[in-house]
Amino acid sequence: MSVSFPYTYYACSCADNTSTQEKRVSQEPQSAQDEDERTFDPRSRRSNFSLYPIEHLLYCTECHEMRCPRCVTEEVICWYCPNCLFEAPSSTIKQEGHRCSRNCFNCPICTSPLSVNSLEQPDPPPDDKPANKFGGPYILHCPYCAWSTLDIGITFPRPSNITGQLAKTLNGGLPRPPRDRKPSSSLKRSDPPTTHHLDDLPSPTSDTSTSSSPEPPSARTPDPQDRYHHLLAFYKHQLSTSDAALLPGTTSTSASELGPGSPSSIARLLHMYGSSIRSRAPESGPSPMREAATPEEGLLIYDAAAEAADDATIRAMQTTAWDTHASVSQRLDATNRHARAVDDLRPISPLLRTKRAKRCGACRQILAKPEGKVTSVRSKIKLLALQNLPKLSIKPLASPSTMPPPGTSAAGRPTSTLLTTFSSPTLALPALSPSSPFALRPLTTTHYLLTLTNPLYDSIRVHLAAPSALRGRHGAGSRVTILCPQFEVGANTDRRKKGERERVEKVRREEAFWTVLGVGRIVGL
Amino acid sequence: MSETKRVSISAPQGTPSEGRRTSTTAASRQSLAAKRQSLNFPKAPTVIDPSAIVSTHAILTGLHPITIGPDVVLHPYCKISSVEGPVTIGRGCIVAERAVVGFTTETAAQGDSALKERDVTLNRNVVVGTSAVVEAKVVDEGCLVGAGCHLKGGSNVGKYCKIAPMVIVQPDEWIYDFMVVYGQNARRRDMTMITNKDTVFALKKEEHEQHLAVLKRLIPSNLTKWQ
């Protein structure tokens, strides 16, 4: 945070409440002196998380407390695509995931948005033909780095529903083999061949030679998307059936129940080793589920062929040029996590964004609510701390060069050049750079002007206090003298009607109702 | 008359030497252009093909010859500078406004003084984007130089390259054919062009021809100014 010195931060009380109350419960009652030490220390590391500029804070009008980003709860109002700005209904999110399912794609090389271009050959066109009638195969093309789906050998016959067409095509232009067996139907068999496959695991060569030779090659090395769908179906099946299978009364003796990964075995093991756990957590918790045990269920079995494939990949990486490999940043997106070469990359459909409402963590009152329309950036509700709390701002009263240095003369020692790197604390909160023109110098008195702005329509009474000597690494021993510790700030005199007032506030928020109040003085030792 | 009016409006913050301005429209336009660029440009010796489009406000300056091929389009306020060496612009090139092709006096002073050959050549169908600076020795056929690029002196750009906007190409760099330079000097080969030569080439050619046709319709040419 590069804020110009000096500046003010507000401490939200949320972190304070939890920590001190827990302390009170766990420890015996402390003395009053200890209570003093528990005042908020802006210098402790923990307080980094509860200090905010007032512009970041909200205000709950029910609890009469400021609310920082840590003590509000958020709820999603809508999902939308940042590219096409279309709203995605939440049912679609649950089914298809949080990516845009329309024609939006980002370049896997440079992440800029791709455009759909026509590849139709330019015939010598008759002049009456309208210019925007493009036919022929279509590609996704990056206008920035000139990548296109031709690089991975994919063209689309239609310009619409690119997502659907892309899902059916592998890199290289071959159609993705259809998922012939419905995974769910295979799962519904009463005895999946769990034990058989687990027994085969130590001898993968025999396994590949016998069992998988009749299968199509695509089934032996399933591509990640297929495997994902298998796993998804498997877990859905498990979720729907595990509750019924694990009822205490039912005794199932099918083969699947005897395997080491089966739910009943897990339950038995839990019973053996963790009787205490079991007594504490009764049957009401989520019942244990079996893990995927066959390739049909999404298990990826390690075998020698995979190792050979890895070796081939490594050899290929050794021989091919640097720019044919996908970079780490290109593989960061989940779509391309498995890709090693640039040829394996696929267009990335952009992640959907959300609009969120914010509620008070204590009383659930809505503090901020954006408009439901995706294209609108306005809020329906926004309870800002800026409109409900006095705004504190602090600035040096005069520049250090022109200011008379009374502290220096009192101490009888001029500012030593040896001490110039000493960075002193501020009256406000943390770190200042020694290079700042207003940085505190040792043995020098610096005047600061604290200004309070009262946005309320009632006058407020202010009591200022400062520790007798500042603590901390930087400014140990500096003294703060507040020249006017108590005063009153008059009410906001802007008595116009609300709508009118807001209009005016927008124009001259800066100059509205300032009241200059206290003058503080910080004395370096 | 409108020109003189504009001059009188800008007079308060203009140059104090009122007498240098003459009353003829052409001369006031000259002085306007000179003021805008804060330099007085001598006309360069030029060979311009009659089919080229050179806007009135384009600036062709320098002592070395400037050769402009057929179907070239020079936008208003682009600058072709042959101060340090001859400049050749091949058939069908497009130079957008505020772009500079060739070494100017300022850039030559900043650059490598050891650089001997300061001639600049754009081959066929090169498109130079807005406010780009091209001091490259050769920019070969079909290149696209993005907006705000700087191809520094002595660099060479191969055929059908694409220099993405705001990229700076260092002196004496070679950019090979079909390269795309983008981002923080990242490079990749444009496999779309390499592997699909016939289709993509035809499309690019068509696109460029349409671009030229539109510009020819929109930009009034004033060749007589330079001949």
PDB file of N, CA and C in Angstrom, chain B residues 23-71:
ATOM      1  N   SER B  23       0.513  36.069 -46.124  1.00  0.00           N
ATOM      2  CA  SER B  23      -0.942  36.096 -46.110  1.00  0.00           C
ATOM      3  C   SER B  23      -1.559  35.039 -47.019  1.00  0.00           C
ATOM      4  N   THR B  24      -0.796  34.403 -47.863  1.00  0.00           N
ATOM      5  CA  THR B  24      -1.422  33.426 -48.772  1.00  0.00           C
ATOM      6  C   THR B  24      -1.826  32.182 -48.009  1.00  0.00           C
ATOM      7  N   THR B  25      -2.852  31.531 -48.493  1.00  0.00           N
ATOM      8  CA  THR B  25      -3.404  30.371 -47.801  1.00  0.00           C
ATOM      9  C   THR B  25      -2.385  29.235 -47.743  1.00  0.00           C
ATOM     10  N   ALA B  26      -1.716  29.002 -48.826  1.00  0.00           N
ATOM     11  CA  ALA B  26      -0.773  27.893 -48.866  1.00  0.00           C
ATOM     12  C   ALA B  26       0.346  28.104 -47.859  1.00  0.00           C
ATOM     13  N   ALA B  27       0.800  29.325 -47.778  1.00  0.00           N
ATOM     14  CA  ALA B  27       1.897  29.583 -46.859  1.00  0.00           C
ATOM     15  C   ALA B  27       1.433  29.441 -45.417  1.00  0.00           C
ATOM     16  N   SER B  28       0.205  29.891 -45.137  1.00  0.00           N
ATOM     17  CA  SER B  28      -0.275  29.745 -43.757  1.00  0.00           C
ATOM     18  C   SER B  28      -0.462  28.272 -43.413  1.00  0.00           C
ATOM     19  N   ARG B  29      -0.863  27.495 -44.400  1.00  0.00           N
ATOM     20  CA  ARG B  29      -0.983  26.064 -44.130  1.00  0.00           C
ATOM     21  C   ARG B  29       0.389  25.484 -43.822  1.00  0.00           C
ATOM     22  N   GLN B  30       1.360  25.923 -44.614  1.00  0.00           N
ATOM     23  CA  GLN B  30       2.732  25.477 -44.372  1.00  0.00           C
ATOM     24  C   GLN B  30       3.141  25.798 -42.936  1.00  0.00           C
ATOM     25  N   SER B  31       2.873  27.033 -42.537  1.00  0.00           N
ATOM     26  CA  SER B  31       3.338  27.431 -41.210  1.00  0.00           C
ATOM     27  C   SER B  31       2.579  26.688 -40.135  1.00  0.00           C
ATOM     28  N   LEU B  32       1.312  26.363 -40.416  1.00  0.00           N
ATOM     29  CA  LEU B  32       0.543  25.567 -39.456  1.00  0.00           C
ATOM     30  C   LEU B  32       1.192  24.215 -39.273  1.00  0.00           C
ATOM     31  N   ALA B  33       1.478  23.583 -40.407  1.00  0.00           N
ATOM     32  CA  ALA B  33       2.098  22.260 -40.325  1.00  0.00           C
ATOM     33  C   ALA B  33       3.437  22.351 -39.617  1.00  0.00           C
ATOM     34  N   ALA B  34       4.143  23.442 -39.908  1.00  0.00           N
ATOM     35  CA  ALA B  34       5.447  23.586 -39.280  1.00  0.00           C
ATOM     36  C   ALA B  34       5.297  23.763 -37.778  1.00  0.00           C
ATOM     37  N   LYS B  35       4.289  24.520 -37.376  1.00  0.00           N
ATOM     38  CA  LYS B  35       4.087  24.745 -35.957  1.00  0.00           C
ATOM     39  C   LYS B  35       3.695  23.452 -35.246  1.00  0.00           C
ATOM     40  N   ARG B  36       2.842  22.712 -35.944  1.00  0.00           N
ATOM     41  CA  ARG B  36       2.366  21.480 -35.340  1.00  0.00           C
ATOM     42  C   ARG B  36       3.533  20.537 -35.050  1.00  0.00           C
ATOM     43  N   GLN B  37       4.468  20.485 -35.944  1.00  0.00           N
ATOM     44  CA  GLN B  37       5.582  19.575 -35.750  1.00  0.00           C
ATOM     45  C   GLN B  37       6.781  20.285 -35.135  1.00  0.00           C
ATOM     46  N   SER B  38       6.672  21.565 -34.891  1.00  0.00           N
ATOM     47  CA  SER B  38       7.723  22.383 -34.308  1.00  0.00           C
ATOM     48  C   SER B  38       9.032  22.251 -35.078  1.00  0.00           C
ATOM     49  N   LEU B  39       8.942  21.990 -36.328  1.00  0.00           N
ATOM     50  CA  LEU B  39      10.131  21.897 -37.165  1.00  0.00           C
ATOM     51  C   LEU B  39       9.773  22.420 -38.543  1.00  0.00           C
ATOM     52  N   ASN B  40      10.732  22.914 -39.225  1.00  0.00           N
ATOM     53  CA  ASN B  40      10.483  23.351 -40.587  1.00  0.00           C
ATOM     54  C   ASN B  40      11.038  22.289 -41.526  1.00  0.00           C
ATOM     55  N   PHE B  41      10.146  21.643 -42.292  1.00  0.00           N
ATOM     56  CA  PHE B  41      10.590  20.510 -43.067  1.00  0.00           C
ATOM     57  C   PHE B  41      10.915  20.938 -44.493  1.00  0.00           C
ATOM     58  N   PRO B  42      12.099  20.632 -44.934  1.00  0.00           N
ATOM     59  CA  PRO B  42      12.349  20.814 -46.361  1.00  0.00           C
ATOM     60  C   PRO B  42      11.700  19.673 -47.133  1.00  0.00           C
ATOM     61  N   LYS B  43      11.265  19.956 -48.301  1.00  0.00           N
ATOM     62  CA  LYS B  43      10.707  18.894 -49.136  1.00  0.00           C
ATOM     63  C   LYS B  43      11.822  17.955 -49.565  1.00  0.00           C
ATOM     64  N   ALA B  44      11.512  16.681 -49.544  1.00  0.00           N
ATOM     65  CA  ALA B  44      12.521  15.716 -49.940  1.00  0.00           C
ATOM     66  C   ALA B  44      12.428  15.491 -51.447  1.00  0.00           C
ATOM     67  N   PRO B  45      13.537  15.084 -52.064  1.00  0.00           N
ATOM     68  CA  PRO B  45      13.447  14.650 -53.457  1.00  0.00           C
ATOM     69  C   PRO B  45      12.664  13.347 -53.538  1.00  0.00           C
ATOM     70  N   THR B  46      11.589  13.323 -54.257  1.00  0.00           N
ATOM     71  CA  THR B  46      10.704  12.160 -54.221  1.00  0.00           C
ATOM     72  C   THR B  46      10.465  11.605 -55.609  1.00  0.00           C
ATOM     73  N   VAL B  47      10.256  10.290 -55.655  1.00  0.00           N
ATOM     74  CA  VAL B  47       9.751   9.614 -56.849  1.00  0.00           C
ATOM     75  C   VAL B  47       8.472   8.919 -56.416  1.00  0.00           C
ATOM     76  N   ILE B  48       7.331   9.426 -56.860  1.00  0.00           N
ATOM     77  CA  ILE B  48       6.055   8.880 -56.392  1.00  0.00           C
ATOM     78  C   ILE B  48       5.303   8.308 -57.589  1.00  0.00           C
ATOM     79  N   ASP B  49       4.862   7.083 -57.446  1.00  0.00           N
ATOM     80  CA  ASP B  49       4.066   6.464 -58.502  1.00  0.00           C
ATOM     81  C   ASP B  49       2.719   7.179 -58.580  1.00  0.00           C
ATOM     82  N   PRO B  50       2.193   7.385 -59.771  1.00  0.00           N
ATOM     83  CA  PRO B  50       0.931   8.130 -59.893  1.00  0.00           C
ATOM     84  C   PRO B  50      -0.257   7.447 -59.218  1.00  0.00           C
ATOM     85  N   SER B  51      -0.194   6.138 -58.996  1.00  0.00           N
ATOM     86  CA  SER B  51      -1.342   5.472 -58.373  1.00  0.00           C
ATOM     87  C   SER B  51      -1.290   5.549 -56.850  1.00  0.00           C
ATOM     88  N   ALA B  52      -0.254   6.122 -56.293  1.00  0.00           N
ATOM     89  CA  ALA B  52      -0.160   6.213 -54.828  1.00  0.00           C
ATOM     90  C   ALA B  52      -1.089   7.301 -54.311  1.00  0.00           C
ATOM     91  N   ILE B  53      -1.485   7.152 -53.052  1.00  0.00           N
ATOM     92  CA  ILE B  53      -2.319   8.151 -52.389  1.00  0.00           C
ATOM     93  C   ILE B  53      -1.449   8.811 -51.330  1.00  0.00           C
ATOM     94  N   VAL B  54      -1.117  10.060 -51.541  1.00  0.00           N
ATOM     95  CA  VAL B  54      -0.329  10.776 -50.542  1.00  0.00           C
ATOM     96  C   VAL B  54      -1.177  11.945 -50.073  1.00  0.00           C
ATOM     97  N   SER B  55      -1.549  11.919 -48.816  1.00  0.00           N
ATOM     98  CA  SER B  55      -2.424  12.960 -48.295  1.00  0.00           C
ATOM     99  C   SER B  55      -1.696  14.298 -48.247  1.00  0.00           C
ATOM    100  N   THR B  56      -2.496  15.347 -48.247  1.00  0.00           N
ATOM    101  CA  THR B  56      -1.901  16.688 -48.209  1.00  0.00           C
ATOM    102  C   THR B  56      -1.085  16.890 -46.947  1.00  0.00           C
ATOM    103  N   HIS B  57      -1.576  16.331 -45.857  1.00  0.00           N
ATOM    104  CA  HIS B  57      -0.923  16.565 -44.579  1.00  0.00           C
ATOM    105  C   HIS B  57       0.167  15.550 -44.282  1.00  0.00           C
ATOM    106  N   ALA B  58       0.430  14.654 -45.208  1.00  0.00           N
ATOM    107  CA  ALA B  58       1.581  13.769 -45.006  1.00  0.00           C
ATOM    108  C   ALA B  58       2.845  14.602 -45.136  1.00  0.00           C
ATOM    109  N   ILE B  59       3.888  14.155 -44.453  1.00  0.00           N
ATOM    110  CA  ILE B  59       5.131  14.927 -44.466  1.00  0.00           C
ATOM    111  C   ILE B  59       6.213  14.056 -45.070  1.00  0.00           C
ATOM    112  N   LEU B  60       6.816  14.527 -46.139  1.00  0.00           N
ATOM    113  CA  LEU B  60       7.934  13.816 -46.746  1.00  0.00           C
ATOM    114  C   LEU B  60       9.117  14.763 -46.686  1.00  0.00           C
ATOM    115  N   THR B  61      10.066  14.422 -45.857  1.00  0.00           N
ATOM    116  CA  THR B  61      11.136  15.376 -45.612  1.00  0.00           C
ATOM    117  C   THR B  61      12.497  14.691 -45.650  1.00  0.00           C
ATOM    118  N   GLY B  62      13.532  15.446 -45.809  1.00  0.00           N
ATOM    119  CA  GLY B  62      14.883  14.910 -45.820  1.00  0.00           C
ATOM    120  C   GLY B  62      15.625  15.298 -47.075  1.00  0.00           C
ATOM    121  N   LEU B  63      16.892  14.893 -47.128  1.00  0.00           N
ATOM    122  CA  LEU B  63      17.725  15.253 -48.273  1.00  0.00           C
ATOM    123  C   LEU B  63      17.930  14.078 -49.217  1.00  0.00           C
ATOM    124  N   HIS B  64      17.776  12.874 -48.664  1.00  0.00           N
ATOM    125  CA  HIS B  64      17.957  11.685 -49.491  1.00  0.00           C
ATOM    126  C   HIS B  64      16.669  11.404 -50.244  1.00  0.00           C
ATOM    127  N   PRO B  65      16.759  10.611 -51.317  1.00  0.00           N
ATOM    128  CA  PRO B  65      15.557  10.362 -52.111  1.00  0.00           C
ATOM    129  C   PRO B  65      14.529   9.501 -51.375  1.00  0.00           C
ATOM    130  N   ILE B  66      13.259   9.777 -51.631  1.00  0.00           N
ATOM    131  CA  ILE B  66      12.154   8.969 -51.107  1.00  0.00           C
ATOM    132  C   ILE B  66      11.444   8.377 -52.320  1.00  0.00           C
ATOM    133  N   THR B  67      11.321   7.046 -52.335  1.00  0.00           N
ATOM    134  CA  THR B  67      10.663   6.376 -53.445  1.00  0.00           C
ATOM    135  C   THR B  67       9.373   5.767 -52.943  1.00  0.00           C
ATOM    136  N   ILE B  68       8.279   6.096 -53.586  1.00  0.00           N
ATOM    137  CA  ILE B  68       6.986   5.576 -53.144  1.00  0.00           C
ATOM    138  C   ILE B  68       6.360   4.832 -54.299  1.00  0.00           C
ATOM    139  N   GLY B  69       6.075   3.553 -54.072  1.00  0.00           N
ATOM    140  CA  GLY B  69       5.620   2.669 -55.137  1.00  0.00           C
ATOM    141  C   GLY B  69       4.144   2.830 -55.427  1.00  0.00           C
ATOM    142  N   PRO B  70       3.644   2.005 -56.338  1.00  0.00           N
ATOM    143  CA  PRO B  70       2.236   2.077 -56.699  1.00  0.00           C
ATOM    144  C   PRO B  70       1.326   1.634 -55.560  1.00  0.00           C
ATOM    145  N   ASP B  71       0.155   2.194 -55.521  1.00  0.00           N
ATOM    146  CA  ASP B  71      -0.920   1.818 -54.583  1.00  0.00           C
ATOM    147  C   ASP B  71      -0.559   2.049 -53.112  1.00  0.00           C
TER     148      ASP B  71
END
